[in-house]
Amino acid sequence: MNAVIAGISYRALLGRRRIWLLVLLPVLLIALAVLLRMISGGSERIAVEFMQKFALGAILPLLGLIAGTGVIAPEIDDGTIVHLLSKPISRPAVARTKFLVAASVLAVFAAVPTLVAAYLLVGFESGIAFGFAIGALAGGFAYAALFMLLGVLTRHAVTVGIAYALIWEGVVGNFVPGARRYSIQQWAQTVADQVSSSSFLSSDLTIGFAATALLLITAGAVLWAGQRLRSFSLTGDE
């Protein structure tokens, strides 16, 4: 990680309006978990469904989109990326640093609140809290890399990312069995299922496949983003 690039990226990501979404979404998750606990009385089945559909299915992709695109897309849009790329720093190193910033932000704003929300629902029963937290961490890394890549590939990264999260992850990945093999959300749920012993949490995928897919998407997207940055000229055009 390049400390200078990381500092600039943290300030850009946490100093803009994005910080409000990064804070409000986890607060919403935890608040709903408290409300659901009061209503359900600590039902394990309801807790698992809530964590699957809301924590991993809605909050995590949105946070991934905010963090992943936020570390690089605004700099490309306003042209300030050229100042960074003019420095004697390898462009793959820029991509790696941007990814690590986004990943660390997701660890704080996604994985930790997921652990807290699950704990508020059922405590540490059946390893549900730890399972979903680790699933959110692994899935968050993949989302961070994928959405950072989108920020490099297109100026419409947010729009494309929202369409991907809503249509592919939210609809196709949940309701088309064959498509589940190609869904970050489903891979994250498989990780959660591997850690948790809850009978209400199950996955159609094997942990070997899910872990390999998460690693390939994360590493591949970061490598592709680094190579793509090589094509940027110092005028900001490709």
XYZ file of C-alpha atoms in Angstrom, residues 20-218:
199
model
C -23.267 9.827 5.336
C -24.364 6.779 3.370
C -21.500 4.738 4.789
C -22.777 5.577 8.269
C -26.541 5.593 7.691
C -26.748 2.178 6.017
C -25.096 0.291 8.918
C -27.167 2.290 11.410
C -30.297 1.277 9.500
C -29.187 -2.368 9.569
C -28.620 -2.320 13.321
C -31.828 -0.392 14.032
C -33.894 -2.899 12.042
C -32.152 -5.749 13.845
C -33.173 -4.243 17.201
C -36.745 -3.810 16.001
C -36.861 -7.339 14.617
C -35.521 -8.760 17.876
C -38.331 -7.036 19.760
C -40.898 -8.474 17.365
C -39.523 -11.974 16.795
C -38.144 -12.640 20.256
C -34.835 -13.958 18.969
C -36.066 -16.421 16.330
C -33.076 -18.036 14.634
C -34.972 -18.637 11.403
C -36.080 -15.017 11.125
C -32.581 -13.805 12.003
C -31.009 -15.901 9.239
C -33.551 -14.722 6.657
C -33.020 -11.104 7.664
C -29.247 -11.377 7.447
C -29.422 -13.137 4.090
C -31.888 -10.823 2.393
C -31.065 -7.499 3.998
C -27.511 -7.565 5.369
C -25.874 -9.533 2.542
C -28.551 -9.002 -0.082
C -29.039 -5.239 0.150
C -26.736 -3.384 2.543
C -23.473 -5.086 1.555
C -23.743 -4.470 -2.236
C -24.707 -0.834 -1.657
C -21.787 -0.260 0.700
C -19.511 -2.045 -1.757
C -20.719 0.227 -4.534
C -20.154 3.367 -2.461
C -16.664 2.356 -1.330
C -15.519 0.665 -4.543
C -16.493 3.461 -6.921
C -15.756 6.189 -4.383
C -12.025 5.520 -4.172
C -11.349 6.197 -7.847
C -14.366 7.126 -10.009
C -14.646 10.753 -8.769
C -10.962 11.367 -9.535
C -11.467 10.079 -13.062
C -14.630 12.117 -13.531
C -13.088 15.422 -12.438
C -9.713 14.771 -14.077
C -7.624 14.890 -10.894
C -6.507 11.310 -11.517
C -3.938 12.661 -13.987
C -2.016 14.330 -11.163
C -1.717 10.998 -9.411
C -0.810 9.079 -12.544
C 1.915 11.607 -13.370
C 3.829 10.555 -10.264
C 6.542 7.873 -10.458
C 4.226 5.234 -9.031
C 3.231 2.100 -10.917
C -0.394 2.136 -11.924
C -1.044 -1.396 -10.668
C 0.208 -0.145 -7.278
C -2.343 2.665 -7.482
C -5.117 0.125 -8.109
C -3.940 -2.115 -5.267
C -3.851 0.772 -2.837
C -7.284 2.015 -3.885
C -8.656 -1.490 -3.393
C -7.122 -1.842 0.070
C -8.680 1.466 1.098
C -12.115 0.386 -0.123
C -11.718 -3.053 1.482
C -10.738 -1.587 4.858
C -13.714 0.787 4.756
C -16.029 -2.155 4.083
C -14.503 -4.115 6.945
C -15.467 -1.274 9.291
C -18.801 -0.217 7.807
C -20.085 -3.595 6.564
C -18.520 -6.566 8.367
C -18.550 -5.073 11.875
C -22.180 -3.815 11.703
C -23.192 -7.202 10.284
C -21.650 -8.891 13.322
C -23.407 -6.449 15.643
C -26.792 -6.838 13.930
C -26.661 -10.637 14.005
C -25.545 -10.598 17.640
C -28.471 -8.356 18.566
C -30.836 -10.807 16.905
C -29.582 -14.143 18.298
C -26.376 -13.491 20.217
C -23.621 -15.913 19.221
C -26.058 -18.790 18.787
C -25.060 -21.353 16.140
C -22.212 -19.117 14.969
C -24.656 -17.026 12.948
C -23.085 -13.696 13.888
C -19.543 -14.809 13.063
C -20.677 -16.580 9.909
C -22.414 -13.577 8.420
C -19.628 -11.231 9.511
C -16.990 -13.323 7.737
C -19.288 -13.710 4.745
C -19.771 -9.942 4.628
C -16.010 -9.442 4.842
C -15.244 -11.859 2.005
C -18.117 -10.585 -0.127
C -17.199 -6.986 0.669
C -13.686 -7.489 -0.667
C -15.093 -8.883 -3.916
C -17.585 -6.033 -4.265
C -14.854 -3.477 -3.539
C -12.648 -4.877 -6.296
C -15.471 -5.282 -8.816
C -16.943 -1.816 -8.309
C -13.495 -0.199 -8.300
C -12.917 -1.852 -11.682
C -16.236 -0.464 -12.908
C -15.076 2.985 -11.800
C -12.044 2.605 -14.062
C -13.899 1.096 -17.005
C -16.854 3.475 -17.268
C -17.981 6.919 -16.199
C -21.373 5.384 -15.414
C -20.019 3.049 -12.746
C -22.679 3.909 -10.165
C -25.537 3.306 -12.610
C -24.047 0.040 -13.857
C -23.294 -1.025 -10.300
C -26.830 -0.366 -9.103
C -28.236 -2.295 -12.072
C -25.890 -5.194 -11.303
C -26.801 -5.215 -7.597
C -30.554 -4.939 -8.174
C -31.032 -7.089 -11.258
C -28.308 -9.715 -11.155
C -27.659 -10.056 -7.435
C -31.157 -9.191 -6.225
C -33.331 -10.956 -8.787
C -31.440 -13.335 -11.064
C -29.017 -14.615 -8.443
C -31.778 -15.303 -5.939
C -34.422 -16.846 -8.184
C -32.504 -18.538 -11.013
C -30.710 -21.595 -9.584
C -27.989 -21.784 -12.224
C -27.130 -18.103 -11.846
C -26.313 -18.548 -8.165
C -22.925 -19.915 -9.124
C -22.050 -16.473 -10.470
C -23.337 -14.268 -7.652
C -21.091 -12.608 -5.065
C -24.037 -12.538 -2.688
C -24.448 -16.308 -2.963
C -20.727 -16.860 -2.486
C -20.802 -14.743 0.664
C -23.772 -16.731 1.962
C -21.860 -19.945 1.321
C -19.001 -18.636 3.468
C -21.504 -17.750 6.205
C -23.025 -21.229 5.972
C -19.594 -22.824 6.302
C -18.870 -20.957 9.541
C -22.365 -21.222 11.039
C -23.956 -24.433 12.258
C -27.519 -23.128 11.949
C -29.962 -25.549 10.334
C -31.779 -22.561 8.823
C -28.737 -21.492 6.812
C -27.845 -23.567 3.779
C -26.208 -23.047 0.422
C -26.376 -24.848 -2.911
C -22.689 -24.149 -3.525
C -19.600 -25.759 -2.047
C -17.220 -23.678 0.033
C -14.376 -24.651 -2.304
C -16.163 -23.160 -5.291
C -17.335 -20.043 -3.407
C -13.927 -19.289 -1.884
C -12.163 -19.784 -5.214
C -14.681 -17.584 -7.025
C -14.354 -14.800 -4.437
C -10.559 -14.921 -4.677
C -10.556 -14.914 -8.476
C -13.020 -12.031 -8.757
C -11.173 -9.962 -6.162
